[in-house]
Coordinates of N, CA and C in Angstrom, one line a residue:
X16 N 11.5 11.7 26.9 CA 10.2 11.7 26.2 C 9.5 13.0 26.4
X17 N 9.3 13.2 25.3 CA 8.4 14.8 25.5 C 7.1 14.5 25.6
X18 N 6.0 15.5 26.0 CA 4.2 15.4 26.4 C 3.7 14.9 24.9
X19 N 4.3 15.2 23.8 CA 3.8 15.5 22.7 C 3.8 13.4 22.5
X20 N 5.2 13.3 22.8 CA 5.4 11.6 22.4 C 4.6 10.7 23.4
X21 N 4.4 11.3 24.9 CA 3.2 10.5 25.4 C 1.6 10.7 24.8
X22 N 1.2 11.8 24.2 CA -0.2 11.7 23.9 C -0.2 10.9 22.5
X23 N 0.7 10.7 21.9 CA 0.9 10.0 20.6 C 0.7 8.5 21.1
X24 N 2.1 8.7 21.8 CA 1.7 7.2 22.1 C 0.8 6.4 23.0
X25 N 0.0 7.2 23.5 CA -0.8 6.7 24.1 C -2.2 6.6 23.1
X26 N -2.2 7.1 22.2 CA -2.9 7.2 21.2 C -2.9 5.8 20.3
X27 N -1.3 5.2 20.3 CA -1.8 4.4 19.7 C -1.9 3.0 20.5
X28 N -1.6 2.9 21.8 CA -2.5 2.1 22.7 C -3.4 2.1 23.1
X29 N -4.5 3.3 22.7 CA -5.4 3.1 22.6 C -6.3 2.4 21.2
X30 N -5.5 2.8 20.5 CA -6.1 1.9 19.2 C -6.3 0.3 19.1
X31 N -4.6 -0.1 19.9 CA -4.0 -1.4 19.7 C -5.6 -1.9 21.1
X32 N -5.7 -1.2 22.0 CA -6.7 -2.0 23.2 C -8.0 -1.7 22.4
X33 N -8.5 -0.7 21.4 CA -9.9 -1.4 20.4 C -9.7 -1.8 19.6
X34 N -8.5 -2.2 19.4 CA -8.6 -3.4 18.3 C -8.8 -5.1 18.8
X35 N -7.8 -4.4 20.0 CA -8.3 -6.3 20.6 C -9.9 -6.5 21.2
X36 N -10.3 -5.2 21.1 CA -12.3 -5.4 21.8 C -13.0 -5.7 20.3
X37 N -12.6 -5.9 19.4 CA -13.0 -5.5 18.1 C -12.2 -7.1 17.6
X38 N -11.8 -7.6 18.1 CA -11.1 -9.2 17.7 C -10.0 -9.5 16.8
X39 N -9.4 -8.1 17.1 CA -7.9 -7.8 16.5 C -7.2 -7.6 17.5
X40 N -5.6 -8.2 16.8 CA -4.3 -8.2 17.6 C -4.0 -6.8 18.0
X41 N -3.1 -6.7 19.2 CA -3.2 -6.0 20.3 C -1.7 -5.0 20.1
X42 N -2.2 -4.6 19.0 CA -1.1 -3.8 18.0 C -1.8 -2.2 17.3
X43 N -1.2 -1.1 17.9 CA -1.9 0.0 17.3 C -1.3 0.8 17.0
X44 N -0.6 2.0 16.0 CA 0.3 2.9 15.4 C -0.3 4.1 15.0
X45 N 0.6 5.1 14.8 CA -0.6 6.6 14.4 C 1.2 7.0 13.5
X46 N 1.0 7.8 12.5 CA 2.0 8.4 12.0 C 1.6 9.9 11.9
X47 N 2.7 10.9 12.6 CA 2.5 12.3 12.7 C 3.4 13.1 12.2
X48 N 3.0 14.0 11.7 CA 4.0 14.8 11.2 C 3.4 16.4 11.4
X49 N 4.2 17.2 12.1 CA 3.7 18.6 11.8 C 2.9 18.8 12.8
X50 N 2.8 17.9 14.1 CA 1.9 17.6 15.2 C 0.2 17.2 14.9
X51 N 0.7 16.6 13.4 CA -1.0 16.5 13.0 C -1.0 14.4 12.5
X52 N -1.9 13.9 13.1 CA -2.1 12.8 12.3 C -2.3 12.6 11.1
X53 N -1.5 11.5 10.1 CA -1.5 11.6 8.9 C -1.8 10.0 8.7
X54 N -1.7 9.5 9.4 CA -1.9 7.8 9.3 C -2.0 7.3 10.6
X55 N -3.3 5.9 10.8 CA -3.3 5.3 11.7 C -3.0 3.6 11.4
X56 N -3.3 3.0 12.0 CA -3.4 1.6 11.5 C -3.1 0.8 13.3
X57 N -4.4 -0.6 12.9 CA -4.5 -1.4 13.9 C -3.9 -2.6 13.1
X58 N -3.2 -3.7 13.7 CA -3.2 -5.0 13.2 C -4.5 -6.1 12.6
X59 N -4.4 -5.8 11.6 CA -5.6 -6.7 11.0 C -4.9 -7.8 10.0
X60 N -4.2 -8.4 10.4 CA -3.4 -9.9 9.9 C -4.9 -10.9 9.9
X61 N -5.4 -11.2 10.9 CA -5.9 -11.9 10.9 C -7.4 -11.7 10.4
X62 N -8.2 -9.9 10.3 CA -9.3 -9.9 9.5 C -9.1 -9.6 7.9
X63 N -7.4 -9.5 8.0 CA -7.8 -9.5 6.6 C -7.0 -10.4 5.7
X64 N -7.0 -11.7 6.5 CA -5.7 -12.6 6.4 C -4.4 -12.3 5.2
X65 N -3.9 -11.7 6.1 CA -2.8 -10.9 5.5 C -1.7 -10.5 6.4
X66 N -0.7 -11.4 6.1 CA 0.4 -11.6 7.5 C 1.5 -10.4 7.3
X67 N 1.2 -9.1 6.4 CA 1.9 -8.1 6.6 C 1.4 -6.9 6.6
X68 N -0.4 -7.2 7.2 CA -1.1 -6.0 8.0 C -1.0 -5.6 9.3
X69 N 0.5 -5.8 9.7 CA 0.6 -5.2 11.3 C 0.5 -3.6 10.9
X70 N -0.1 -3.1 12.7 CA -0.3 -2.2 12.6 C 0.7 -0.6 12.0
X71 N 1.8 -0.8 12.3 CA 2.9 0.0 11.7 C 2.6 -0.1 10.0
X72 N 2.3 -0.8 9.4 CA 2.4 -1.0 8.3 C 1.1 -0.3 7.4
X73 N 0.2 -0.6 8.5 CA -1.3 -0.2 7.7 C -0.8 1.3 8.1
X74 N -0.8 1.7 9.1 CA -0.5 3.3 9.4 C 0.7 4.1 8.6
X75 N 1.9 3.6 8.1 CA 2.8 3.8 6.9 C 1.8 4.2 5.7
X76 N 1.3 2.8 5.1 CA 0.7 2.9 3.8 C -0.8 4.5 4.0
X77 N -1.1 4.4 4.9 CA -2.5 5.4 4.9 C -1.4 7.3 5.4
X78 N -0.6 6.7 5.2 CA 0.0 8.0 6.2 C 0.4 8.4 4.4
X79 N 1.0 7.5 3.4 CA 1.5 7.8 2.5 C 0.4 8.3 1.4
X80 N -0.2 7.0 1.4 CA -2.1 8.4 0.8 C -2.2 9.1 1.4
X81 N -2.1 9.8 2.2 CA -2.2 10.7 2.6 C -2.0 12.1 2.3
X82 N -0.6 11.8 2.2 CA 0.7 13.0 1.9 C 0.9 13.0 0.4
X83 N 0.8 11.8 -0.4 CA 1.1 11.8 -1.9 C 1.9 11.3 -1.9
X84 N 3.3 10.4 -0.8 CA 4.4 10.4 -1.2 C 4.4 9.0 -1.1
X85 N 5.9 8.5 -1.4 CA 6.0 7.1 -0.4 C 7.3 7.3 0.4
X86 N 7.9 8.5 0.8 CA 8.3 9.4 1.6 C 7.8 9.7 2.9
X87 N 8.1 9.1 4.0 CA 7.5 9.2 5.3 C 9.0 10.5 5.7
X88 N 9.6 10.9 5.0 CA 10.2 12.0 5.5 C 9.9 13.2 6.2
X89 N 10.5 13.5 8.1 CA 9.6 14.3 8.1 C 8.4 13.9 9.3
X90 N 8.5 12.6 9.3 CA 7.1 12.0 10.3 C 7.5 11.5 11.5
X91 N 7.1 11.1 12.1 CA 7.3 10.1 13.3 C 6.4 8.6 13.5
X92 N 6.9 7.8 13.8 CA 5.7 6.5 13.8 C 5.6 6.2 15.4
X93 N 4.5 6.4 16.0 CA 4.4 6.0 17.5 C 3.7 4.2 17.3
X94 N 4.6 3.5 17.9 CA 4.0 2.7 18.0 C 3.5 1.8 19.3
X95 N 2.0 1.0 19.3 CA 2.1 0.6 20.7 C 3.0 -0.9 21.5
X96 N 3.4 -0.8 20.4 CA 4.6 -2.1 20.9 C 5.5 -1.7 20.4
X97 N 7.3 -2.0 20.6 CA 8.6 -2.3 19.4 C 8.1 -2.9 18.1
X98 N 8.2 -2.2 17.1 CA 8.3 -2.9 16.0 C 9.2 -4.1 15.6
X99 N 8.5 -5.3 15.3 CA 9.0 -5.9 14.4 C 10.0 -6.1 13.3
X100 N 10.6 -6.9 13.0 CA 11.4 -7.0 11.6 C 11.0 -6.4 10.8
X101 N 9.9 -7.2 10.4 CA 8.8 -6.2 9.0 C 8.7 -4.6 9.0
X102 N 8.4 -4.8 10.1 CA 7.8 -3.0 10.3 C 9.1 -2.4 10.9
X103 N 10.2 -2.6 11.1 CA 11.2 -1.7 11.6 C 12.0 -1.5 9.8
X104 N 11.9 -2.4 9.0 CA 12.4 -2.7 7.9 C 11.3 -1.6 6.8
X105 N 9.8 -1.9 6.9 CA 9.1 -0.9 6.2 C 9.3 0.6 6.9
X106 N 9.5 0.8 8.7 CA 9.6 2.3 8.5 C 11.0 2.7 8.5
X107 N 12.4 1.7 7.5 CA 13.5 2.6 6.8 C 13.0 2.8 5.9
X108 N 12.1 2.3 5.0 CA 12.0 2.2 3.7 C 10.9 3.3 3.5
X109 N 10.0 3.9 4.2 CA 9.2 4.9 4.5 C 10.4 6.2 4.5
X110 N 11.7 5.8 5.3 CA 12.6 7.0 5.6 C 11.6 7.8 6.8
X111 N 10.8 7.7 8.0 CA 10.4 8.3 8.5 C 11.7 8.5 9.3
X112 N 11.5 9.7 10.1 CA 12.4 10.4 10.9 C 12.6 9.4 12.3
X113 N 11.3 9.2 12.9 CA 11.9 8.5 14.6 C 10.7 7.2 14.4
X114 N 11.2 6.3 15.2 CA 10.2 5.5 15.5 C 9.8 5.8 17.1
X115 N 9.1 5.4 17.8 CA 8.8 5.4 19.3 C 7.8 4.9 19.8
X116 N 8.2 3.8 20.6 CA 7.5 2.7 21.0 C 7.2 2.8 22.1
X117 N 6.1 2.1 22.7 CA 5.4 1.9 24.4 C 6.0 0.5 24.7
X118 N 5.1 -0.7 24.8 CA 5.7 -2.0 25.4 C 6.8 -2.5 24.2
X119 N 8.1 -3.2 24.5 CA 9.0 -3.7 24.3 C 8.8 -5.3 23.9
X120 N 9.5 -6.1 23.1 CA 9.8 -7.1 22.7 C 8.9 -8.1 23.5
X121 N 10.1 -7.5 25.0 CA 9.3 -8.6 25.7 C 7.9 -9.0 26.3
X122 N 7.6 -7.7 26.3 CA 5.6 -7.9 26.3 C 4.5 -8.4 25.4
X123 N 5.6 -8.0 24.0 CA 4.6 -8.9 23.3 C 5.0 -10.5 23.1
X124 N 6.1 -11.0 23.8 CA 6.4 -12.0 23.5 C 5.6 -12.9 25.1
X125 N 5.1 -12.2 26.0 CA 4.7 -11.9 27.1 C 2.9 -12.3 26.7
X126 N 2.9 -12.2 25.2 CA 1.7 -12.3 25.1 C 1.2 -12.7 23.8
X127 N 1.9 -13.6 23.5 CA 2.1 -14.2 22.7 C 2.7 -14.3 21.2
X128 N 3.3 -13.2 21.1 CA 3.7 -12.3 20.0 C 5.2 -12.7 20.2
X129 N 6.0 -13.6 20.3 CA 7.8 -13.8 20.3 C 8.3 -13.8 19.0
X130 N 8.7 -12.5 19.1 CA 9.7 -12.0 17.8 C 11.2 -12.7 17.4
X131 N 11.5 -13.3 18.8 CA 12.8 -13.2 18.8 C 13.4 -14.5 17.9
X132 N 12.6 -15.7 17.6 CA 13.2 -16.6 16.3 C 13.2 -15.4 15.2
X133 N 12.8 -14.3 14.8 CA 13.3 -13.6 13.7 C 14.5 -12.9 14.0
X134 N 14.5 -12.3 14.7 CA 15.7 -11.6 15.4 C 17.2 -12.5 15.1
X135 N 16.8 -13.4 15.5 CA 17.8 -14.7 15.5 C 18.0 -15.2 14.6
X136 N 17.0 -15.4 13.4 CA 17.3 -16.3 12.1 C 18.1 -14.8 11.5
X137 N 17.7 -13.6 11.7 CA 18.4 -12.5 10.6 C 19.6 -13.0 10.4
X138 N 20.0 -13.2 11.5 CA 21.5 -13.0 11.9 C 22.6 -14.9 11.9
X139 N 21.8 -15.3 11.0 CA 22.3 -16.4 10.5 C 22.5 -17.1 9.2
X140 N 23.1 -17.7 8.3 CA 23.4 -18.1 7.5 C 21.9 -18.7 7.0
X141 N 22.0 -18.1 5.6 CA 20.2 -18.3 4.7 C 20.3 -20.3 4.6
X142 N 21.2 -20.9 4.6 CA 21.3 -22.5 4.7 C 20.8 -23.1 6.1
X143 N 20.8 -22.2 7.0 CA 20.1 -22.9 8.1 C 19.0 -22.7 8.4
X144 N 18.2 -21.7 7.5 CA 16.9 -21.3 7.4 C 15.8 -22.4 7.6
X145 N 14.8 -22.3 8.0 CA 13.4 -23.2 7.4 C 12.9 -23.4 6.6
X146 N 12.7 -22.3 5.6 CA 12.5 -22.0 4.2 C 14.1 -21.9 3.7
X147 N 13.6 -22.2 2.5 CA 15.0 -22.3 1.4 C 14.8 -20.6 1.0
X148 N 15.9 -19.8 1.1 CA 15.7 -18.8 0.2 C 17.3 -19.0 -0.6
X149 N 17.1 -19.2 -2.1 CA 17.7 -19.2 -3.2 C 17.9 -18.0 -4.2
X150 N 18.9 -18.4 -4.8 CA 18.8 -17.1 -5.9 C 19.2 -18.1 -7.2
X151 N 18.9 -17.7 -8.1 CA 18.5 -19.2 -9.7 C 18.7 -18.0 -10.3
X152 N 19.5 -17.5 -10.9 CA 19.8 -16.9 -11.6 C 19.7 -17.0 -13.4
X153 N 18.8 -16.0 -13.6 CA 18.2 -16.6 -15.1 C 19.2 -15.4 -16.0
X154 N 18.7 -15.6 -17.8 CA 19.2 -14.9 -18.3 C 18.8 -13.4 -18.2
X155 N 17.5 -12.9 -18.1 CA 16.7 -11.8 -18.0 C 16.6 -11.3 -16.6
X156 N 17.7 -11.9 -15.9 CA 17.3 -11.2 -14.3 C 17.7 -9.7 -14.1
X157 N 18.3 -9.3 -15.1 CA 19.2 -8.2 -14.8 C 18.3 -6.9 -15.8
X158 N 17.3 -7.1 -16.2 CA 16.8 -6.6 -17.5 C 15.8 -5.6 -16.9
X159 N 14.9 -6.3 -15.9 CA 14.0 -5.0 -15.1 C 15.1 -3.4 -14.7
X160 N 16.8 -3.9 -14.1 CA 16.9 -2.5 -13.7 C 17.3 -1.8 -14.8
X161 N 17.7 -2.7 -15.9 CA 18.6 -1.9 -17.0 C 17.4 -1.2 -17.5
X162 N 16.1 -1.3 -17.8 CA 15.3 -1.1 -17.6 C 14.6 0.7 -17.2
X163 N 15.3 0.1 -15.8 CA 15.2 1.4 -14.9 C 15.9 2.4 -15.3
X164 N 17.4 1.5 -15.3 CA 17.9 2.9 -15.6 C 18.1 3.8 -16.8
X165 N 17.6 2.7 -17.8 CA 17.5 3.5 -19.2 C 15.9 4.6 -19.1
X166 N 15.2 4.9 -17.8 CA 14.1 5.4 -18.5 C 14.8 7.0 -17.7
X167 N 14.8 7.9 -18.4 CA 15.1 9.3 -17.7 C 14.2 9.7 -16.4
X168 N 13.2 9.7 -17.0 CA 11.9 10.5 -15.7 C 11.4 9.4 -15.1
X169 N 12.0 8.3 -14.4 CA 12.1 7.4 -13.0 C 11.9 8.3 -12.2
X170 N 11.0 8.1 -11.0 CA 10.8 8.2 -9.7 C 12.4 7.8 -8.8
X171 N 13.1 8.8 -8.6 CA 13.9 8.3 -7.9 C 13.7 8.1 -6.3
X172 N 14.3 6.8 -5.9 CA 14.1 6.6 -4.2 C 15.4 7.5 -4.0

């Protein structure tokens, strides 16, 4: 760990401990790049009942206004816990460079936060799920990419 990744991350344990003074979950993220902050975000699932405002996620999307992109290429995400499914999944999909975390799995599972039935359903057959996830395959399902790829000046990912 370098000086640079403790003041980050302690940065965003400090966010995650005023959010919980503030009556938010005990989740806090900063995104940097260039040694400069470009996105923060605290967990607000429950003020803004929105079960995929963890904090990595709000600090992703604000880090992306930010910069203009939806390219976290280039950045770092300090977060004050291990990320989650969701948020380990949005920062590939960001393409940031590193994640880096303070407390681990088991602290927040320690505190109420147990990730690990997700961990565990990943990694099992979509029929033993809770939810049904299905695929119903219609005639027009294939039409949005053809779509895509007939338009020249697409945004390429």
């Amino acid at each position: 760990m370098t000086g640079d990744d403790a003041r980050w991350l302690d940065e965003a344990v400090r966010l995650a401990t005023a959010n919980v003074a503030e009556g938010g979950g005990p989740f806090g993220a900063v995104v940097v790049r260039d040694g400069a902050t470009v996105g923060t975000g605290q967990n607000l699932v429950t003020r803004d009942l929105d079960p995929t405002a963890h904090a990595e996620v709000v600090a992703i999307r604000e880090a992306c206004r930010t910069i203009g992109d939806f390219s976290l290429a280039g950045c770092v995400l300090y977060a004050s816990c291990e990320p989650c499914p969701l948020c380990l999944s949005a920062s590939l999909w960001a393409r940031l460079d590193r994640v880096v975390y303070a407390a681990d799995r088991d602290d927040a599972a320690r505190g109420g936060f147990d990730d690990s039935f997700f961990y565990q359903l990943l990694s099992r057959p979509r029929e033993t799920w809770p939810m049904a996830v299905v695929n119903e395959r219609v005639e027009t399902a294939s039409e949005p990419f053809d779509t895509w790829l007939a338009t020249e000046d697409r945004t390429r990912y």
